[in-house]
Amino acid sequence: MDRVLSWPKPPPPDLLRVIRTLLFFLLTSFFVPVFSQQQQIDSLLNALPGSDNEQQSVINMRLAQLHSNTNIVKALDYASQALGTTQSNNQKLTVSLYIGALYLRIGNGNKAIESYNQALLLSADNNNPEAKAKVQSALGGAYFITGNLGESLNNYLQSLRYYELKNEPGSLVNIYNGLANIYEKQNNFSKALEYNLKAITIYESSSNKLRALVGYEQIGNMYVKQGNYNKASEYLTRSLKLYSDLKNVAGETSTRIQLGNINFKAGRYDEAEFYYTQGLGSSKKLKMLPLEVASYNGLALTYERKRLYDKAIASAKNAARIAQASNLKIELDMAYEILSRLYKTTSETDKATTFQNLSKEIKDSLYNDSTLKQLADLQLRFESEKKQRQIDVQQKQQEVLASELLRERQFRNSIIGALVSVMLAFVVFIYLFTQNKRIARSLIKQKKELEQTTTEILKQKEELGQLNNVKDRFFSIISHDLRNNLTTMKLYFDLVGNPDYVPDEDNAGLTRQISYSVENTIDLLENLLVWAQAQIKGVEFNPHQLEVSPLVQDNINLLSGTAHHKNISLINNTQPGLSVFADADMINLVVRNLVSNAIKFTHAGGQINISAVSKGTIVELEIADNGVGISKEAMDKLFTKIQNPTTLGTGNEKGTGLGLLLCKEFVERNGGQIAVKSTEGKGSTFTVSLPVKPA
């Protein structure tokens, strides 16, 4: 669907020439609608002598049409004259197609093919793929009539490529029927049946209305390109009725938005508002967010033209909100551009600048994200090629060793033969045989070592690929999540810093969102720093006997403020006196991340229980919440370096999935294990098992 800001461009010269010819036909029909056929013929013949070449071509073509049902020979004569007088390639193409059709009607397939081939050359000269597909479809029928099934099949298939791409049911039906006829002639009944069924499916699905629907939309779009918005509205209104008859609500919604665009371009802003409002209502029911955003943007533009700036700003904000939540960056950019223009109009320059910067950041984000990915891909490709070269070298070394082993075996066999034939050299034989066995064992050992080395290199190659995927993910976290949080805070502070800013009823909600953004940014930076330290120089590992209950209580105290904001209860049910042998800093990070995640995915008024029990040589620490839970599909991807999923919390808190990776790594570093059980809608329980004593 065209964006509402895409104003129509003037049609090219060839198209203007065709339109002028069509208008001549329409005017002729308008002034002589009550004449009989003979009166029309007489009138056209009288107009011929004083007309120029192009007008003569149009008149002769009309005379050919009037004679087509009574005297085909005369119709062919007039059509030939029309072809000879016109200088327009488009008119020549149209007339050539018409002449070919007349020849087919009288059964002269060869002449029809000749005319169609002329039209085919003209379509190539005009660089007109649609006309070319139409001519090739006609050629398929002509070649079929002449019995040249090979050329018939070739032309039908060439035409089919275009129409399947364009999904034009009327043309597809004709081609499918033609292909069915060809395969039936070749006794390939399975193929004939296949194409017959395709044609029948189109008829059945449309109830004979789809062809009219396609026609209305094509005519409507043609009038839009011509700037004839009244005619465009007329045909798209017919299309809207057919969509309603077919009970295609999505089609109705899209057509209403198109009608809004047409009326907006025509300057009929009340009608545009009406159709955009209808489109908005139905798109909301369908939950089709792109159509909903398009409706809001259309309304914003319409209200802007009507100088209803408050309504325009509200509509643009709604478009921005939905587009941002749905990651519809192009639509979001459009909404920001509208808001920037509106605030500039209302002299709110600070806000105008803010939204202009947000629009620029979207463009920069798209560019930077793609650049990072490109660099990561290049790096991965370089490392992979490097490893592949090492593998190739190892394989060549194996081949050399195998060749040497073969030569040694042949040498040993020759020595054995010589010793058998020369008994006096028996001592020499024993010595050489022993030496040869030792060399053989050495070579076999080297071969095994090389095979092991090759296996390790392949494993390193696989690990390198995984590490590059992890690197891509952290680039994405830094470039996207961290920047988004900072952008949100910048926007808030820009608004608050504006001298004209007046807090409204949404100020508390906005402040809460900024608070969540700050907390999330702190958590993200902390986890990133810990991860970076572990990857670059490793995390210091200092295990000792660690009492569980005080550690849990310290983390509850640390996170109680966040829990209090959402009215969530944190309960410490750990048994006093339980201790584990582990690193305190690592286990603190594990508990903090798991409790923080539980808060994030628990609804307001919920409860989080932390308990610990002794089970022989281990202590099991459980963090259980009654929040939203985790789907089975998401649980299968938890704790993985590549696919670890991220979702929004119950308060729209953002996450990256990095915390769970660090939890798994640190728990396993301490000789423990981490697991999760969850039911969607009922909550999740994370279990951390740690050893009581050193191994």
XYZ file of C-alpha atoms in Angstrom:
695
model
C 0.000 0.000 0.000
C 1.306 3.483 -0.913
C 2.427 5.652 1.984
C 0.244 8.669 2.546
C 3.091 11.045 1.731
C 3.754 9.558 -1.719
C 2.213 12.185 -4.014
C 1.413 11.076 -7.570
C 3.952 11.896 -10.296
C 3.064 13.014 -13.861
C 2.659 10.033 -16.219
C 5.417 9.433 -18.800
C 4.945 10.733 -22.400
C 3.988 7.331 -23.866
C 1.322 6.894 -21.223
C -0.032 10.388 -21.888
C -0.332 9.496 -25.576
C -2.345 6.374 -24.745
C -4.575 8.328 -22.382
C -5.226 10.910 -25.093
C -6.229 8.114 -27.495
C -8.543 6.578 -24.904
C -10.132 9.952 -24.244
C -10.783 10.328 -27.988
C -12.657 7.032 -27.965
C -14.636 8.136 -24.913
C -15.550 11.460 -26.471
C -16.653 9.752 -29.697
C -18.875 7.403 -27.733
C -20.234 10.267 -25.620
C -21.399 12.415 -28.532
C -22.945 9.585 -30.602
C -24.446 7.175 -28.057
C -27.869 7.107 -29.694
C -26.688 6.606 -33.247
C -27.104 3.279 -34.939
C -23.997 1.308 -35.932
C -24.239 2.517 -39.530
C -24.643 6.123 -38.411
C -21.488 5.778 -36.308
C -19.609 4.318 -39.301
C -20.783 7.151 -41.579
C -19.800 9.768 -38.995
C -16.318 8.282 -38.597
C -15.803 8.033 -42.380
C -16.720 11.706 -42.755
C -14.170 12.614 -40.028
C -11.313 10.783 -41.747
C -10.252 13.240 -44.513
C -9.540 16.214 -42.232
C -7.748 14.246 -39.496
C -4.016 13.935 -38.876
C -2.261 10.553 -38.839
C -2.824 9.805 -35.160
C -6.503 10.722 -35.332
C -6.877 8.638 -38.517
C -5.342 5.680 -36.673
C -7.860 6.061 -33.833
C -10.792 6.428 -36.275
C -9.711 3.403 -38.341
C -9.349 1.350 -35.154
C -12.873 2.329 -34.113
C -14.178 1.411 -37.602
C -12.460 -1.969 -37.283
C -14.211 -2.574 -33.961
C -17.604 -1.645 -35.430
C -17.097 -4.134 -38.297
C -15.596 -6.920 -36.166
C -18.957 -8.663 -35.634
C -20.320 -8.157 -39.147
C -17.459 -8.122 -41.667
C -14.083 -9.350 -40.353
C -12.388 -8.735 -43.703
C -13.307 -5.046 -43.508
C -12.325 -5.015 -39.848
C -8.887 -6.338 -40.813
C -8.578 -3.721 -43.540
C -9.389 -0.834 -41.186
C -7.097 -2.246 -38.481
C -4.253 -2.494 -41.005
C -4.816 1.147 -41.967
C -4.764 2.105 -38.292
C -1.430 0.304 -37.927
C 0.013 2.074 -40.984
C -0.867 5.620 -39.923
C 0.130 5.667 -36.224
C 3.602 6.631 -35.003
C 2.921 5.639 -31.395
C 4.577 2.388 -30.301
C 1.848 1.802 -27.722
C -0.857 2.254 -30.382
C 1.049 -0.072 -32.750
C 1.237 -2.678 -29.997
C -2.502 -2.418 -29.281
C -3.459 -2.621 -32.969
C -1.089 -5.556 -33.615
C -2.688 -7.481 -30.765
C -6.136 -6.662 -32.147
C -5.186 -7.793 -35.684
C -3.811 -11.043 -34.287
C -7.096 -11.651 -32.488
C -9.054 -11.049 -35.720
C -6.869 -13.537 -37.603
C -7.464 -16.085 -34.867
C -11.212 -15.550 -35.225
C -11.027 -16.465 -38.907
C -8.692 -19.402 -38.196
C -5.525 -17.957 -39.770
C -3.097 -18.920 -37.036
C 0.059 -18.115 -39.022
C -1.064 -14.530 -39.679
C -2.043 -14.227 -36.035
C 1.439 -15.372 -34.991
C 2.980 -12.843 -37.366
C 0.988 -9.986 -35.807
C 1.670 -11.165 -32.262
C 5.420 -11.395 -32.931
C 5.316 -7.798 -34.157
C 3.567 -6.841 -30.907
C 6.216 -8.810 -28.970
C 9.020 -6.761 -30.550
C 7.156 -3.549 -29.712
C 6.722 -4.595 -26.064
C 10.478 -5.227 -25.879
C 11.218 -1.807 -27.416
C 8.887 -0.168 -24.868
C 10.420 -2.189 -22.004
C 6.889 -3.168 -21.023
C 6.906 -6.557 -19.208
C 3.128 -6.505 -18.694
C 2.458 -6.082 -22.428
C 5.076 -8.745 -23.160
C 3.321 -11.226 -20.855
C -0.031 -10.446 -22.501
C 1.409 -10.980 -26.005
C 3.102 -14.236 -24.957
C -0.189 -15.521 -23.567
C -1.849 -14.730 -26.908
C 1.046 -16.388 -28.790
C 0.552 -19.507 -26.688
C -3.015 -19.746 -27.964
C -2.008 -19.053 -31.588
C 0.757 -21.658 -31.610
C -1.634 -24.162 -30.038
C -4.106 -23.600 -32.859
C -1.360 -24.153 -35.455
C -0.280 -27.363 -33.705
C 3.128 -26.093 -32.550
C 2.786 -27.331 -28.968
C 6.433 -26.714 -28.116
C 6.267 -22.978 -28.900
C 2.805 -22.804 -27.348
C 4.104 -24.272 -24.083
C 7.177 -21.998 -24.104
C 5.123 -18.805 -24.510
C 2.518 -19.814 -21.946
C 5.233 -20.550 -19.373
C 7.013 -17.244 -20.112
C 3.725 -15.414 -19.529
C 2.994 -17.501 -16.435
C 6.204 -16.298 -14.730
C 4.972 -12.719 -14.885
C 1.341 -13.301 -13.888
C 2.180 -15.624 -10.995
C 4.534 -12.919 -9.715
C 1.772 -10.331 -10.134
C -0.911 -12.778 -8.907
C -3.514 -11.734 -11.508
C -6.309 -14.355 -11.269
C -8.031 -13.542 -14.589
C -4.855 -13.931 -16.637
C -3.757 -16.973 -14.623
C -7.037 -18.759 -15.386
C -6.505 -18.307 -19.136
C -2.909 -19.575 -18.961
C -3.776 -22.540 -16.733
C -6.501 -23.569 -19.178
C -4.091 -23.220 -22.101
C -1.427 -25.339 -20.380
C -4.048 -27.969 -19.545
C -5.000 -28.161 -23.234
C -1.359 -28.642 -24.267
C -0.709 -31.447 -21.784
C -3.991 -33.090 -22.723
C -2.870 -33.098 -26.364
C 0.360 -34.790 -25.267
C -1.626 -37.377 -23.279
C -0.001 -36.140 -20.100
C -3.274 -36.261 -18.203
C -1.753 -35.815 -14.738
C -0.289 -32.425 -15.750
C -3.494 -31.463 -17.555
C -5.474 -32.268 -14.416
C -3.040 -30.269 -12.277
C -3.534 -27.054 -14.284
C -7.296 -27.576 -14.632
C -7.543 -27.834 -10.842
C -5.542 -24.611 -10.451
C -7.963 -22.782 -12.740
C -10.994 -24.254 -10.952
C -9.552 -23.237 -7.577
C -9.375 -19.608 -8.695
C -12.982 -19.648 -9.894
C -14.263 -21.357 -6.732
C -12.369 -19.121 -4.341
C -13.611 -15.978 -6.068
C -17.206 -17.005 -6.813
C -16.674 -15.094 -10.073
C -16.282 -11.896 -8.035
C -12.513 -11.979 -7.726
C -11.955 -11.192 -11.401
C -14.205 -8.138 -11.092
C -12.424 -7.210 -7.863
C -9.023 -7.297 -9.533
C -10.407 -5.260 -12.408
C -11.833 -2.577 -10.126
C -8.566 -2.243 -8.233
C -6.525 -2.045 -11.440
C -8.799 0.664 -12.863
C -8.805 2.528 -9.556
C -5.009 2.490 -9.341
C -4.801 3.673 -12.959
C -6.965 6.688 -12.136
C -4.819 7.404 -9.047
C -1.734 7.552 -11.264
C -3.629 9.893 -13.618
C -4.627 12.127 -10.723
C -8.332 11.477 -11.379
C -9.230 10.938 -7.741
C -12.992 10.980 -8.295
C -12.826 8.038 -10.702
C -10.317 6.280 -8.477
C -12.686 6.616 -5.507
C -15.576 5.309 -7.606
C -13.812 2.074 -8.578
C -12.197 1.473 -5.189
C -15.648 1.937 -3.613
C -16.862 -0.894 -5.874
C -13.858 -2.925 -4.785
C -14.779 -2.214 -1.136
C -18.299 -3.575 -1.715
C -16.947 -6.774 -3.287
C -14.562 -7.272 -0.358
C -17.584 -6.899 1.915
C -19.531 -9.486 -0.119
C -16.545 -11.848 0.095
C -16.383 -11.148 3.868
C -12.709 -10.248 3.497
C -12.326 -7.816 6.408
C -8.587 -7.369 5.842
C -9.260 -6.368 2.241
C -11.960 -3.939 3.380
C -9.575 -2.373 5.883
C -6.774 -1.952 3.369
C -9.183 -0.487 0.785
C -10.590 2.013 3.324
C -7.063 3.239 4.051
C -6.445 3.507 0.292
C -9.639 5.562 -0.012
C -8.373 7.741 2.830
C -5.121 8.277 0.923
C -7.013 9.183 -2.272
C -9.270 11.686 -0.515
C -6.277 13.161 1.317
C -4.470 13.706 -1.992
C -7.648 15.209 -3.471
C -7.888 17.663 -0.577
C -11.140 16.158 0.738
C -9.979 16.011 4.339
C -13.346 15.236 5.954
C -13.774 12.175 3.708
C -10.155 11.188 4.356
C -10.762 11.392 8.124
C -13.882 9.232 7.739
C -12.081 6.427 5.883
C -8.976 6.552 8.112
C -11.224 6.314 11.186
C -13.042 3.301 9.696
C -9.715 1.682 8.811
C -8.465 2.300 12.341
C -11.499 0.640 13.910
C -11.359 -2.503 11.786
C -7.557 -2.806 11.999
C -7.835 -2.697 15.795
C -10.389 -5.530 15.712
C -8.136 -7.537 13.381
C -5.086 -6.637 15.489
C -3.242 -5.781 12.273
C -0.707 -3.350 13.698
C 0.809 -2.127 10.382
C -2.670 -1.088 9.168
C -3.406 0.493 12.559
C -0.177 2.532 12.395
C -0.986 3.569 8.800
C -4.449 4.738 9.928
C -3.023 6.785 12.811
C -0.389 8.378 10.561
C -3.083 9.166 7.971
C -5.252 10.772 10.633
C -2.286 12.779 11.907
C -1.624 14.162 8.424
C -5.328 14.892 7.910
C -5.689 16.714 11.240
C -2.536 18.666 10.407
C -4.134 19.917 7.169
C -7.337 20.756 9.103
C -5.170 22.615 11.666
C -6.457 20.432 14.490
C -2.978 20.208 15.944
C -3.892 18.593 19.282
C -5.646 15.725 17.508
C -2.797 15.462 14.999
C -0.219 15.184 17.788
C -2.311 12.572 19.634
C -2.693 10.458 16.476
C 1.021 10.683 15.640
C 1.912 9.691 19.226
C -0.364 6.652 18.973
C 1.318 5.698 15.690
C 4.742 6.100 17.291
C 3.734 4.033 20.337
C 2.447 1.085 18.302
C 5.277 1.269 15.768
C 7.882 1.305 18.549
C 6.291 -1.671 20.334
C 6.059 -3.621 17.078
C 9.532 -2.642 15.811
C 8.011 -1.034 12.693
C 10.966 1.298 12.225
C 9.921 2.883 8.934
C 6.436 3.751 10.265
C 8.009 4.955 13.532
C 10.333 7.233 11.586
C 7.310 8.648 9.724
C 5.469 9.311 13.008
C 8.519 11.086 14.451
C 8.805 13.222 11.308
C 5.119 14.227 11.631
C 5.548 15.049 15.350
C 8.657 17.113 14.623
C 6.783 19.092 11.962
C 3.714 19.552 14.190
C 5.735 20.805 17.166
C 7.609 23.166 14.858
C 4.243 24.493 13.632
C 3.055 25.000 17.236
C 6.364 26.765 18.059
C 7.461 24.036 20.489
C 10.968 24.014 19.074
C 12.531 21.857 21.803
C 10.070 19.036 21.210
C 10.418 19.461 17.464
C 14.180 19.077 17.802
C 13.763 16.049 20.105
C 11.590 14.161 17.631
C 13.784 15.195 14.735
C 16.765 13.690 16.623
C 14.776 10.525 17.379
C 14.052 10.156 13.684
C 17.732 10.585 12.898
C 18.673 8.015 15.563
C 16.396 5.437 13.942
C 18.192 5.888 10.636
C 21.583 5.787 12.373
C 20.541 2.673 14.310
C 19.593 0.835 11.159
C 22.923 1.706 9.586
C 25.034 0.904 12.637
C 23.310 -2.409 13.335
C 23.838 -3.567 9.775
C 27.491 -2.427 9.876
C 28.160 -4.360 13.075
C 26.626 -7.475 11.634
C 28.632 -7.084 8.441
C 31.880 -6.754 10.416
C 31.003 -9.782 12.539
C 30.234 -11.808 9.416
C 33.539 -10.790 7.828
C 35.416 -11.726 10.972
C 33.719 -15.088 11.234
C 34.395 -15.785 7.552
C 38.087 -14.868 7.999
C 38.505 -17.108 11.061
C 36.660 -19.960 9.406
C 38.850 -19.751 6.318
C 41.927 -19.629 8.506
C 40.884 -22.779 10.366
C 40.011 -24.447 7.075
C 43.528 -23.759 5.791
C 44.968 -25.349 8.919
C 42.795 -28.409 8.380
C 43.960 -28.623 4.754
C 47.607 -28.514 5.890
C 46.960 -31.276 8.432
C 45.252 -33.399 5.817
C 48.222 -32.993 3.465
C 50.585 -34.019 6.281
C 48.461 -37.107 6.862
C 48.710 -37.947 3.181
C 52.528 -37.582 3.312
C 52.730 -39.803 6.389
C 50.490 -42.405 4.771
C 52.726 -42.358 1.699
C 55.821 -42.806 3.859
C 54.157 -45.653 5.720
C 53.368 -47.332 2.424
C 56.941 -46.954 1.231
C 58.266 -48.368 4.520
C 55.942 -51.340 4.227
C 57.149 -52.011 0.690
C 60.766 -51.725 1.849
C 60.133 -54.167 4.689
C 58.595 -56.680 2.322
C 61.575 -56.436 -0.026
C 63.996 -57.005 2.872
C 62.043 -60.063 3.986
C 62.240 -61.514 0.481
C 65.957 -60.901 0.337
C 66.560 -62.573 3.717
C 64.543 -65.629 2.686
C 66.642 -66.022 -0.451
C 69.913 -65.222 1.287
C 70.127 -67.252 4.512
C 73.548 -65.826 5.244
C 71.935 -62.417 5.821
C 69.552 -63.746 8.490
C 70.998 -61.553 11.221
C 70.617 -58.493 9.007
C 67.027 -59.497 8.309
C 66.186 -59.706 12.017
C 67.713 -56.324 12.678
C 65.953 -54.578 9.784
C 62.637 -56.222 10.596
C 62.822 -55.016 14.193
C 63.756 -51.503 13.139
C 60.961 -51.416 10.574
C 58.354 -52.412 13.168
C 59.536 -49.657 15.458
C 59.280 -47.083 12.648
C 55.840 -48.373 11.709
C 54.631 -48.037 15.288
C 56.065 -44.535 15.430
C 54.314 -43.532 12.200
C 51.006 -45.026 13.362
C 51.341 -43.126 16.625
C 52.051 -39.892 14.730
C 49.035 -40.546 12.504
C 46.776 -40.965 15.533
C 48.193 -37.780 17.059
C 47.509 -35.896 13.820
C 43.958 -37.258 13.700
C 43.441 -36.109 17.276
C 44.881 -32.686 16.401
C 42.534 -32.435 13.407
C 39.568 -33.319 15.643
C 40.590 -30.613 18.116
C 40.917 -28.054 15.293
C 37.423 -28.919 14.033
C 36.105 -28.557 17.576
C 37.856 -25.185 17.892
C 36.306 -24.122 14.595
C 32.838 -24.966 15.915
C 33.535 -23.170 19.208
C 34.819 -20.162 17.255
C 31.545 -20.008 15.353
C 29.613 -20.119 18.633
C 31.844 -17.416 20.154
C 31.287 -15.175 17.134
C 27.523 -15.684 17.524
C 27.856 -14.708 21.207
C 29.947 -11.691 20.169
C 27.220 -10.663 17.680
C 24.699 -10.873 20.493
C 26.709 -8.636 22.821
C 27.318 -6.117 20.023
C 23.547 -6.078 19.580
C 23.007 -5.604 23.346
C 25.422 -2.692 23.466
C 24.214 -1.048 20.243
C 20.473 -1.613 20.739
C 19.333 -2.247 24.341
C 21.772 0.093 26.077
C 21.202 2.857 23.496
C 17.397 2.444 23.693
C 17.470 2.865 27.504
C 19.680 5.948 27.260
C 17.534 7.372 24.448
C 14.398 6.958 26.598
C 16.080 8.760 29.511
C 17.350 11.533 27.215
C 13.846 12.042 25.830
C 12.387 12.334 29.335
C 15.034 14.777 30.499
C 14.622 16.832 27.293
C 10.911 17.098 28.040
C 11.422 17.910 31.734
C 14.116 20.430 30.851
C 11.757 22.295 28.537
C 10.653 25.564 30.200
C 7.155 25.082 28.843
C 6.843 21.526 30.185
C 3.877 20.997 32.530
C 3.584 17.616 34.321
C 0.428 15.774 33.412
C -1.386 12.775 34.806
C 0.966 10.416 32.978
C 4.053 11.936 34.658
C 4.160 9.248 37.383
C 3.929 6.463 34.809
C 6.653 8.054 32.706
C 8.883 8.460 35.767
C 8.315 4.803 36.638
C 9.313 3.784 33.094
C 12.498 5.867 33.384
C 13.213 4.210 36.752
C 12.807 0.771 35.195
C 15.051 1.869 32.329
C 17.770 3.055 34.758
C 17.559 -0.157 36.795
C 17.723 -2.262 33.646
C 20.712 -0.258 32.382
C 22.541 -0.769 35.703
C 21.815 -4.529 35.637
C 22.918 -4.715 32.005
C 26.184 -2.834 32.636
C 26.963 -4.909 35.737
C 26.426 -8.201 33.899
C 28.380 -6.966 30.871
C 31.317 -5.919 33.053
C 31.354 -9.266 34.851
C 31.156 -11.120 31.540
C 33.907 -8.988 29.973
C 36.175 -9.596 32.962
C 35.537 -13.347 32.733
C 36.310 -13.378 28.992
C 39.406 -11.136 29.055
C 41.320 -12.119 32.209
C 39.032 -14.530 34.007
C 37.146 -14.073 37.280
C 39.086 -14.720 40.479
C 37.801 -17.953 42.038
C 38.002 -18.025 45.849
C 35.692 -20.726 47.275
C 35.161 -21.143 51.026
C 32.437 -22.225 53.434
C 29.557 -19.831 52.846
C 26.402 -19.592 54.984
C 23.337 -19.477 52.731
C 20.654 -17.682 54.789
C 22.538 -14.388 55.428
C 23.624 -14.261 51.781
C 19.999 -14.610 50.645
C 18.832 -11.964 53.140
C 21.495 -9.486 51.927
C 20.201 -9.815 48.353
C 16.573 -9.482 49.500
C 17.512 -6.232 51.269
C 19.298 -5.039 48.118
C 16.293 -5.731 45.842
C 13.507 -4.830 48.281
C 13.134 -1.354 46.772
C 12.478 -2.751 43.306
C 10.033 -5.309 44.739
C 8.275 -2.599 46.746
C 7.592 -0.591 43.548
C 5.579 -3.544 42.227
C 4.098 -4.481 45.658
C 5.846 -7.890 45.522
C 6.678 -9.819 48.718
C 10.202 -11.303 49.077
C 10.211 -14.161 51.627
C 13.364 -15.823 52.990
C 12.516 -19.434 53.913
C 16.109 -20.720 53.959
C 17.035 -22.996 56.867
C 19.499 -21.306 59.240
C 22.910 -22.895 59.556
C 23.115 -24.306 56.021
C 26.428 -23.651 54.285
C 27.995 -24.446 50.924
C 31.550 -24.503 49.623
C 31.527 -21.776 46.958
C 32.795 -18.351 45.888
C 30.759 -15.650 47.648
C 30.908 -13.042 44.853
C 29.777 -15.545 42.210
C 26.888 -16.933 44.267
C 25.802 -13.392 45.210
C 25.563 -12.544 41.501
C 23.604 -15.758 40.829
C 21.067 -15.091 43.626
C 20.745 -11.409 42.703
C 20.087 -12.156 39.032
C 17.548 -14.912 39.748
C 15.611 -12.821 42.315
C 15.735 -9.785 39.994
C 14.341 -11.889 37.127
C 11.579 -13.217 39.419
C 10.591 -9.623 40.301
C 10.606 -8.663 36.630
C 8.204 -11.460 35.610
C 5.878 -11.356 38.658
C 2.688 -9.276 38.600
C 2.051 -6.542 41.137
C 0.906 -8.021 44.446
C 2.771 -11.288 43.759
C 5.097 -13.279 46.006
C 8.642 -14.682 45.671
C 9.864 -17.427 48.031
C 13.556 -18.224 48.489
C 14.253 -21.502 50.265
C 17.250 -23.768 50.847
C 17.338 -27.374 52.047
C 20.142 -29.858 52.641
C 20.201 -33.035 50.547
C 23.244 -35.009 51.618
C 26.341 -33.698 49.898
C 24.527 -30.752 48.280
C 22.297 -27.846 49.239
C 19.413 -26.967 46.945
C 18.547 -23.257 46.757
C 15.144 -22.513 45.180
C 13.802 -19.154 43.946
C 10.063 -19.597 43.241
C 7.620 -16.965 41.967
C 3.914 -16.945 41.030
C 4.430 -14.805 37.947
C 3.814 -15.257 34.222
C 5.821 -18.463 33.843
C 7.870 -19.622 30.836
C 6.671 -21.480 27.735
C 8.168 -24.910 26.961
C 9.675 -23.528 23.744
C 11.426 -20.731 25.657
C 12.666 -23.125 28.401
C 14.340 -25.303 25.778
C 16.433 -22.258 24.761
C 17.366 -21.038 28.283
C 21.042 -21.021 29.304
C 22.210 -21.370 25.662
C 24.815 -19.008 24.253
C 23.126 -18.531 20.884
C 19.370 -18.742 21.352
C 18.842 -17.553 24.948
C 15.467 -15.744 24.681
C 14.574 -12.300 26.026
C 11.092 -10.991 26.840
C 9.485 -7.943 28.454
C 8.611 -8.133 32.124
C 5.164 -7.517 33.608
C 6.036 -3.828 33.879
C 7.576 -3.695 30.389
C 11.056 -4.139 31.894
C 13.579 -5.106 29.242
C 16.080 -7.967 29.504
C 18.913 -9.374 27.421
C 19.197 -12.963 28.692
C 22.832 -12.287 29.673
C 22.157 -12.780 33.399
C 21.077 -16.419 32.990
C 24.221 -17.210 30.990
C 26.378 -15.799 33.807
C 24.333 -17.727 36.399
C 24.903 -21.026 34.597
C 28.618 -20.335 34.095
C 29.215 -19.341 37.752
C 27.152 -22.204 39.239
C 29.012 -24.775 37.147
C 32.352 -23.093 38.048
C 31.464 -23.834 41.698
C 30.738 -27.494 40.940
C 26.961 -27.077 40.961
C 24.009 -27.230 38.600
C 21.095 -24.921 37.718
C 17.636 -26.018 36.527
C 14.170 -24.516 35.999
C 10.573 -25.699 36.226
C 7.741 -23.491 35.020
C 4.056 -23.429 34.057
C 2.737 -20.572 31.923
C 0.492 -18.311 33.954
C 1.427 -19.951 37.294
C 5.072 -19.064 37.841
C 8.627 -20.412 37.684
C 11.066 -22.126 40.063
C 14.834 -21.912 39.517
C 16.877 -24.501 41.481
C 20.600 -24.061 42.200
C 22.461 -27.113 43.574
C 25.803 -26.407 45.294
C 28.263 -28.760 47.078
C 28.500 -28.697 50.854
C 32.224 -29.557 50.869
C 35.060 -29.287 48.368
C 35.332 -32.157 45.916
